[in-house]
mmCIF file of C-alpha atoms in Angstrom:
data_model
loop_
_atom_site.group_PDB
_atom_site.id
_atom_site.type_symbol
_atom_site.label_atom_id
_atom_site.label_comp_id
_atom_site.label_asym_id
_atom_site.label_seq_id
_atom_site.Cartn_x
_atom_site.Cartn_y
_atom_site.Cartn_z
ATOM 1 C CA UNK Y 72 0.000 0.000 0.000
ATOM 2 C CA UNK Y 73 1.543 3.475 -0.655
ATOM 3 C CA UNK Y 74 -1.208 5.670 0.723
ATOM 4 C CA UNK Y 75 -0.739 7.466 3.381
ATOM 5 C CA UNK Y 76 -4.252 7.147 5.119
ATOM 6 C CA UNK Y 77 -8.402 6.607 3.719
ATOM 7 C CA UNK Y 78 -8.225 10.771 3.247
ATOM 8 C CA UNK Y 79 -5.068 10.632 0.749
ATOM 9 C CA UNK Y 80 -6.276 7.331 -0.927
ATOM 10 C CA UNK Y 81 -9.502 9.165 -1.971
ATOM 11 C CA UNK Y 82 -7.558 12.031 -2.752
ATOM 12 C CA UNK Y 83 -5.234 10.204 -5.498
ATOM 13 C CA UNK Y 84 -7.909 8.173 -6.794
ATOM 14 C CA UNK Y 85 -9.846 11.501 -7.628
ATOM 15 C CA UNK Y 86 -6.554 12.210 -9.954
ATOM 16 C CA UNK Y 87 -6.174 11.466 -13.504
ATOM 17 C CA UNK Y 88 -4.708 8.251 -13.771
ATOM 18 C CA UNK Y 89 -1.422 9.206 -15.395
ATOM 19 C CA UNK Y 90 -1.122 11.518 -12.041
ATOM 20 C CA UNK Y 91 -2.124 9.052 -9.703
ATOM 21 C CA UNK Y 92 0.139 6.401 -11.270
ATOM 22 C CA UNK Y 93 3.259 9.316 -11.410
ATOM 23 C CA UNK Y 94 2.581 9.485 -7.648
ATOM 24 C CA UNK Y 95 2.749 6.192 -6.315
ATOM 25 C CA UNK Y 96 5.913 5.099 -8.430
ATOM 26 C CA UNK Y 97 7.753 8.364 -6.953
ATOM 27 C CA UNK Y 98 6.156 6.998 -3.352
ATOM 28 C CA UNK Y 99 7.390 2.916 -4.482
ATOM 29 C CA UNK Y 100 11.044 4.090 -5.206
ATOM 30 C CA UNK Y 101 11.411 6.421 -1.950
ATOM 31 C CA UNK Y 102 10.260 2.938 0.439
ATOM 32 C CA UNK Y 103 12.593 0.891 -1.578
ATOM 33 C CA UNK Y 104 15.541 3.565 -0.907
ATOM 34 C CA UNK Y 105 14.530 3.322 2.715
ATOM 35 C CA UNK Y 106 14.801 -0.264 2.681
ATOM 36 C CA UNK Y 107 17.748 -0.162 0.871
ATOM 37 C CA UNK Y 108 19.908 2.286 3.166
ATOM 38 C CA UNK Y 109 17.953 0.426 5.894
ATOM 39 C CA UNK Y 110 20.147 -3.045 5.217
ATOM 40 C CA UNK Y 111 23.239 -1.014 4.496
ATOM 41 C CA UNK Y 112 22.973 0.479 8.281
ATOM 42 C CA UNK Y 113 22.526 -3.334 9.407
ATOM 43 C CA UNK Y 114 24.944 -4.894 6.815
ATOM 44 C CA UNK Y 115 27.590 -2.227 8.467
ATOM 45 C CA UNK Y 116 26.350 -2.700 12.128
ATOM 46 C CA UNK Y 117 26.786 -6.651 11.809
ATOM 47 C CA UNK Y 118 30.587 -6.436 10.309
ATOM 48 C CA UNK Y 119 31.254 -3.791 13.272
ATOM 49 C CA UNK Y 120 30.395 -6.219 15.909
ATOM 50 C CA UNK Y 121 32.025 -9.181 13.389
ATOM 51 C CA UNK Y 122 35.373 -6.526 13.875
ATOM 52 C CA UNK Y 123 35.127 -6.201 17.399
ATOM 53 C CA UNK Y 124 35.026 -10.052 17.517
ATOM 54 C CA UNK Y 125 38.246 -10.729 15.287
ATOM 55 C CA UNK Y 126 39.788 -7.585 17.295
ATOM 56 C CA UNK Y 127 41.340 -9.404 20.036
ATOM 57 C CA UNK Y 128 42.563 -12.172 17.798
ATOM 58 C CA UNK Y 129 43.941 -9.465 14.980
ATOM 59 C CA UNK Y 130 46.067 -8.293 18.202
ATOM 60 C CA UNK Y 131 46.824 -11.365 19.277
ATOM 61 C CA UNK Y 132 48.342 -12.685 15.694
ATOM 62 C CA UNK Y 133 49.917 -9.395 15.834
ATOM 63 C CA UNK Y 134 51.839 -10.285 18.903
ATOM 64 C CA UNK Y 135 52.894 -13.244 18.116
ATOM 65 C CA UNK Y 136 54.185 -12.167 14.848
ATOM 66 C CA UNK Y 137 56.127 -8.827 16.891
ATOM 67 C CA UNK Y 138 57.777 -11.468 19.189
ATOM 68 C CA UNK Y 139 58.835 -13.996 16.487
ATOM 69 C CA UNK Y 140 60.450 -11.028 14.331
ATOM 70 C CA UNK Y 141 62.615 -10.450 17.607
ATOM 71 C CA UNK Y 142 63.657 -13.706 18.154
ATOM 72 C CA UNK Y 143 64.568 -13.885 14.936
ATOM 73 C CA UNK Y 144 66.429 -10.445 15.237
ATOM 74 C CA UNK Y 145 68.239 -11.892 18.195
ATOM 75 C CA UNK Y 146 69.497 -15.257 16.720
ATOM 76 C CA UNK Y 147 70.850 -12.985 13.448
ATOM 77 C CA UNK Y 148 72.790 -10.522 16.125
ATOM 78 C CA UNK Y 149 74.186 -13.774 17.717
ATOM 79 C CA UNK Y 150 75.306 -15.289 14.622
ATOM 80 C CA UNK Y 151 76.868 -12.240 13.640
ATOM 81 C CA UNK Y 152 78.896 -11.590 17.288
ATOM 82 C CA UNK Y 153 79.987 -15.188 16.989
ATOM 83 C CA UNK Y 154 80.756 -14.679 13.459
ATOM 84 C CA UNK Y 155 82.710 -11.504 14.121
ATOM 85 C CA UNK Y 156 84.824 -13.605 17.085
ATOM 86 C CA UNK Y 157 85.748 -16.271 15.154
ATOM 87 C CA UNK Y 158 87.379 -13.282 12.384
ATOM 88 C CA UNK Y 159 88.977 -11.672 14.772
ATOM 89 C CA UNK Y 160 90.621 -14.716 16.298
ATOM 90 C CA UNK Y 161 91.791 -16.084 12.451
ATOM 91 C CA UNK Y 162 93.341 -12.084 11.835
ATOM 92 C CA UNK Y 163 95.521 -12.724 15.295
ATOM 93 C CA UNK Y 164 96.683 -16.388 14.048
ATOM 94 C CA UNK Y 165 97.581 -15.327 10.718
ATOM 95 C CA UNK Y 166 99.304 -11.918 11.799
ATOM 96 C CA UNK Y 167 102.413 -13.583 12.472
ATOM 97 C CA UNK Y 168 102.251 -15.571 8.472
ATOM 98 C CA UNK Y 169 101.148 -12.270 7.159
ATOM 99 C CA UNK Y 170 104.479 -9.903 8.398
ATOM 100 C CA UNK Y 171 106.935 -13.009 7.696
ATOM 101 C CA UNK Y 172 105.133 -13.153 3.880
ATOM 102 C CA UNK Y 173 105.423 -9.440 3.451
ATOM 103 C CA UNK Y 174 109.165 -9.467 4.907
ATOM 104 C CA UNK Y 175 110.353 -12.328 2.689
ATOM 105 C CA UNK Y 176 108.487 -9.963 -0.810
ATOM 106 C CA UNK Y 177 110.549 -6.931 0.392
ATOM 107 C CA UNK Y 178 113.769 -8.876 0.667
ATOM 108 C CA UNK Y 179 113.011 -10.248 -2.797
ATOM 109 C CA UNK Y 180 112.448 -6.929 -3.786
ATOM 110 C CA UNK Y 181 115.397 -5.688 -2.726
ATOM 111 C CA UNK Y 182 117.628 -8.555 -3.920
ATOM 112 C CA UNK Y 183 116.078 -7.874 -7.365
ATOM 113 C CA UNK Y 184 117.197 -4.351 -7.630
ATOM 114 C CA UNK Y 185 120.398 -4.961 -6.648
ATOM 115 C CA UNK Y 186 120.731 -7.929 -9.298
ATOM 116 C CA UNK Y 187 119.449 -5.150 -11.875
ATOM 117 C CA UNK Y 188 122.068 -2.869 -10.941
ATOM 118 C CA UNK Y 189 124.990 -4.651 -11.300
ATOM 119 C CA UNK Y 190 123.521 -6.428 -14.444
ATOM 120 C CA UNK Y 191 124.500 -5.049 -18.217
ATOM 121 C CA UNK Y 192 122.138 -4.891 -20.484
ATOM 122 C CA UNK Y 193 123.472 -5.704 -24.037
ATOM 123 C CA UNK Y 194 123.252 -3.192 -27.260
ATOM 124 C CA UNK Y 195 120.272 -3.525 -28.707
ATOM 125 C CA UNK Y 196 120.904 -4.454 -32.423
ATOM 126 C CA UNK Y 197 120.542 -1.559 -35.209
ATOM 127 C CA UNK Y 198 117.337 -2.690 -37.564
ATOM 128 C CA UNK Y 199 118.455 -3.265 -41.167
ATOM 129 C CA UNK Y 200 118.217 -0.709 -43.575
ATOM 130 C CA UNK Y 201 117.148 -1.613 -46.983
ATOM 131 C CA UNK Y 202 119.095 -0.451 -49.876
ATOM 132 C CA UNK Y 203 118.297 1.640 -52.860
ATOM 133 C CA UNK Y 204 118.206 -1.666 -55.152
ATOM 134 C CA UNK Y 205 115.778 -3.343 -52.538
ATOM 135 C CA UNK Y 206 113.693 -0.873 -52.603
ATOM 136 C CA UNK Y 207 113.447 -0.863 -56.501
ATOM 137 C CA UNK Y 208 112.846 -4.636 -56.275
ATOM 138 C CA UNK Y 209 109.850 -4.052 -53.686
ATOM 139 C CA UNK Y 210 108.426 -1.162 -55.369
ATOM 140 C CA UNK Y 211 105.290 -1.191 -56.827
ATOM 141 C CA UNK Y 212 104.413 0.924 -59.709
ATOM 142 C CA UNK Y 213 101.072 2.955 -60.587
ATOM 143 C CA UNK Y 214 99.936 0.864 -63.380
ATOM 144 C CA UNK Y 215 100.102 -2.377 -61.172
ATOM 145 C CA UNK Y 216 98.145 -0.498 -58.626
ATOM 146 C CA UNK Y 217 95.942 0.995 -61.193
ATOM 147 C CA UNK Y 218 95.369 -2.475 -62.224
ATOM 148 C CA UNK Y 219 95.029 -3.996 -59.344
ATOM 149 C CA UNK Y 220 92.412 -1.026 -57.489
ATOM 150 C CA UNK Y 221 89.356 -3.410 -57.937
ATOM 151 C CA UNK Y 222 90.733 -6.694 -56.841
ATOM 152 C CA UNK Y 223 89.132 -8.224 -53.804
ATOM 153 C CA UNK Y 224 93.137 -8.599 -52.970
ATOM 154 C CA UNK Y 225 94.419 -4.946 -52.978
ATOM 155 C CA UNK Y 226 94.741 -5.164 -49.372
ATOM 156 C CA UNK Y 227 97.820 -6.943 -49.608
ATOM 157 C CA UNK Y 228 99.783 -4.125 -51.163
ATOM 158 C CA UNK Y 229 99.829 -2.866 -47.756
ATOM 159 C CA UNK Y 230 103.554 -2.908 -46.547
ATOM 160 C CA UNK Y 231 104.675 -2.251 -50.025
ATOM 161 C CA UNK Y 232 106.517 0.434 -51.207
ATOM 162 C CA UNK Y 233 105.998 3.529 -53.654
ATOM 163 C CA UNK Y 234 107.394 6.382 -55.172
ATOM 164 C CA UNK Y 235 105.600 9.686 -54.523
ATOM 165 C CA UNK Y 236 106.810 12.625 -56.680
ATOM 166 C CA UNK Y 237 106.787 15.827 -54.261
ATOM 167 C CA UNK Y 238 107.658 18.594 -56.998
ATOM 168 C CA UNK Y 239 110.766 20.438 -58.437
ATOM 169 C CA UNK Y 240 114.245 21.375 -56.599
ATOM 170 C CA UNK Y 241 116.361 24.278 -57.858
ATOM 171 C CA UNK Y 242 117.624 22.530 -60.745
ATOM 172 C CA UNK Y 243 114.333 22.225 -61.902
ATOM 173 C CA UNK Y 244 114.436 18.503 -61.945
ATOM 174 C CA UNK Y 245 111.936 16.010 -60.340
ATOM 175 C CA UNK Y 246 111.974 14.813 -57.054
ATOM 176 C CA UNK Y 247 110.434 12.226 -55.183
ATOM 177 C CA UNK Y 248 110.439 10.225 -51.601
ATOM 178 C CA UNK Y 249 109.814 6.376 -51.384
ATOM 179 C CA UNK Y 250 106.948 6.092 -49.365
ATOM 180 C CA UNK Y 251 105.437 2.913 -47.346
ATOM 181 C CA UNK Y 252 101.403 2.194 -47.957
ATOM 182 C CA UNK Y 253 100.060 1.462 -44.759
ATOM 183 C CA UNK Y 254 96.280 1.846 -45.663
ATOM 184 C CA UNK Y 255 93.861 1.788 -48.143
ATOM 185 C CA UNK Y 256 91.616 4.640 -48.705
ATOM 186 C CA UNK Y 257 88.132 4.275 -50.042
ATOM 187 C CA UNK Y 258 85.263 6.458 -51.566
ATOM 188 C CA UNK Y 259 88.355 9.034 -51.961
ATOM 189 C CA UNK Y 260 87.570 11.961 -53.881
ATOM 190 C CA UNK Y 261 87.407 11.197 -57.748
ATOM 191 C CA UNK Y 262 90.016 11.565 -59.681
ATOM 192 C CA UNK Y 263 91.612 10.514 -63.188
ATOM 193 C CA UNK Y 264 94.310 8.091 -64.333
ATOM 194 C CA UNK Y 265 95.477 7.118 -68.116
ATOM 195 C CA UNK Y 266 97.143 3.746 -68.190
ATOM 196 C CA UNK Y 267 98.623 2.123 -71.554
ATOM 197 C CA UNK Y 268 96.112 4.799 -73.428
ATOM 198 C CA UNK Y 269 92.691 4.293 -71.209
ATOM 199 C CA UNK Y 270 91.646 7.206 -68.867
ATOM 200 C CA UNK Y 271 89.772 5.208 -65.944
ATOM 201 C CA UNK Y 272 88.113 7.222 -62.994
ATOM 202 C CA UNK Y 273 88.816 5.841 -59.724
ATOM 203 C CA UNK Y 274 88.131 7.236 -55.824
ATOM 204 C CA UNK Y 275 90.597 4.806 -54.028
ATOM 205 C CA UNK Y 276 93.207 6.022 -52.154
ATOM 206 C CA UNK Y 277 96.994 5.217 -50.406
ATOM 207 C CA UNK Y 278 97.742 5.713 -46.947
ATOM 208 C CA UNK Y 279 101.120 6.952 -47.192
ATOM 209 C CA UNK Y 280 103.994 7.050 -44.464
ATOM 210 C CA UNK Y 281 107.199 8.711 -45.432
ATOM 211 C CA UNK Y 282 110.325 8.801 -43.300
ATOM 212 C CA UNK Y 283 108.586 9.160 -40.015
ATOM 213 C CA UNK Y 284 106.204 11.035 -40.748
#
């Protein structure tokens, strides 16, 4: 029933039906939010008294957990004093090893810089130079090179020697240095060569080393 008393019953039923029906639905909801917050009050009273139940065992699983971290904590600080004991009595045992070991390095030491003084050393030999006719023999020309640019193999020129023309002296005549490769230079800026009457373009290059430079 969602009237309120026999004086509001006749009053909605003297309403257009739409109204009447508008009325009670708006009246229907507003119980069943009642009764709604009214199990939410009793859903939350029940699970306070449920708390104050578990209360006294939440504490007591509380202490017992407290009292086994400190046992715990107590074994660990024992361990590590009896630990720390038996260190300290190993570092007084092996003092006496420990100063004989480093006295027998120093005397060592000392014996080998003595032996190093009173050693000689002997000359160091002069490295062979290579003459002028060697050098012909190992010298590689530009048209070999030229030829051999593309070759999966041109690596192994390196070592080899070349002659590098470097200008003009006073006399006007040409002079050049002989000049290790040590390197090979790719995607070198582009320049031209003319071998046995073909101009070819290549952009590979020589690492040079000349003298000591």
């Amino acid at each position: 029933e969602f009237f309120k008393d026999e004086q509001d019953r006749n009053r909605l039923m003297d309403l257009p039906e739409f109204q009447r029906e508008a009325i009670i639905m708006e009246r229907r909801e507003t119980r069943e939010k009642e009764h709604e917050r009214f199990k939410a009050r009793q859903r939350l009273k029940k699970g306070e008294q449920q708390a104050d139940k578990d209360q006294p065992k939440r504490q007591s699983d509380q202490a017992r957990r407290a009292a086994e971290a400190k046992e715990r904590r107590q074994r660990e600080l024992e361990a590590e004093k009896e630990s720390s004991s038996e260190s300290e009595q190993e570092d007084y045992h092996s003092r006496p090893r420990e100063k004989e070991r480093r006295d027998r390095d120093e005397k060592d030491r000392y014996q080998d810089r003595h032996d190093s003084q009173d050693s000689r050393r002997e000359p160091e030999e002069a490295p062979a130079q290579l003459t002028l006719d060697e050098l012909e023999d190992m010298r590689l020309d530009r048209d070999k090179l030229v030829t051999w640019v593309n070759e999966p193999w041109i690596e192994k020129v390196v070592g080899g020697f070349v002659r590098l023309g470097i200008g003009k002296n006073s006399l006007g005549d040409s002079v050049y240095r002989v000049c290790q490769i040590i390197g090979i230079k790719e995607n070198w800026k582009e320049y031209t060569v003319t071998v046995n009457g073909k101009t070819k373009k290549l952009n590979t290059g020589l690492h040079l080393r000349c003298g000591g430079a």
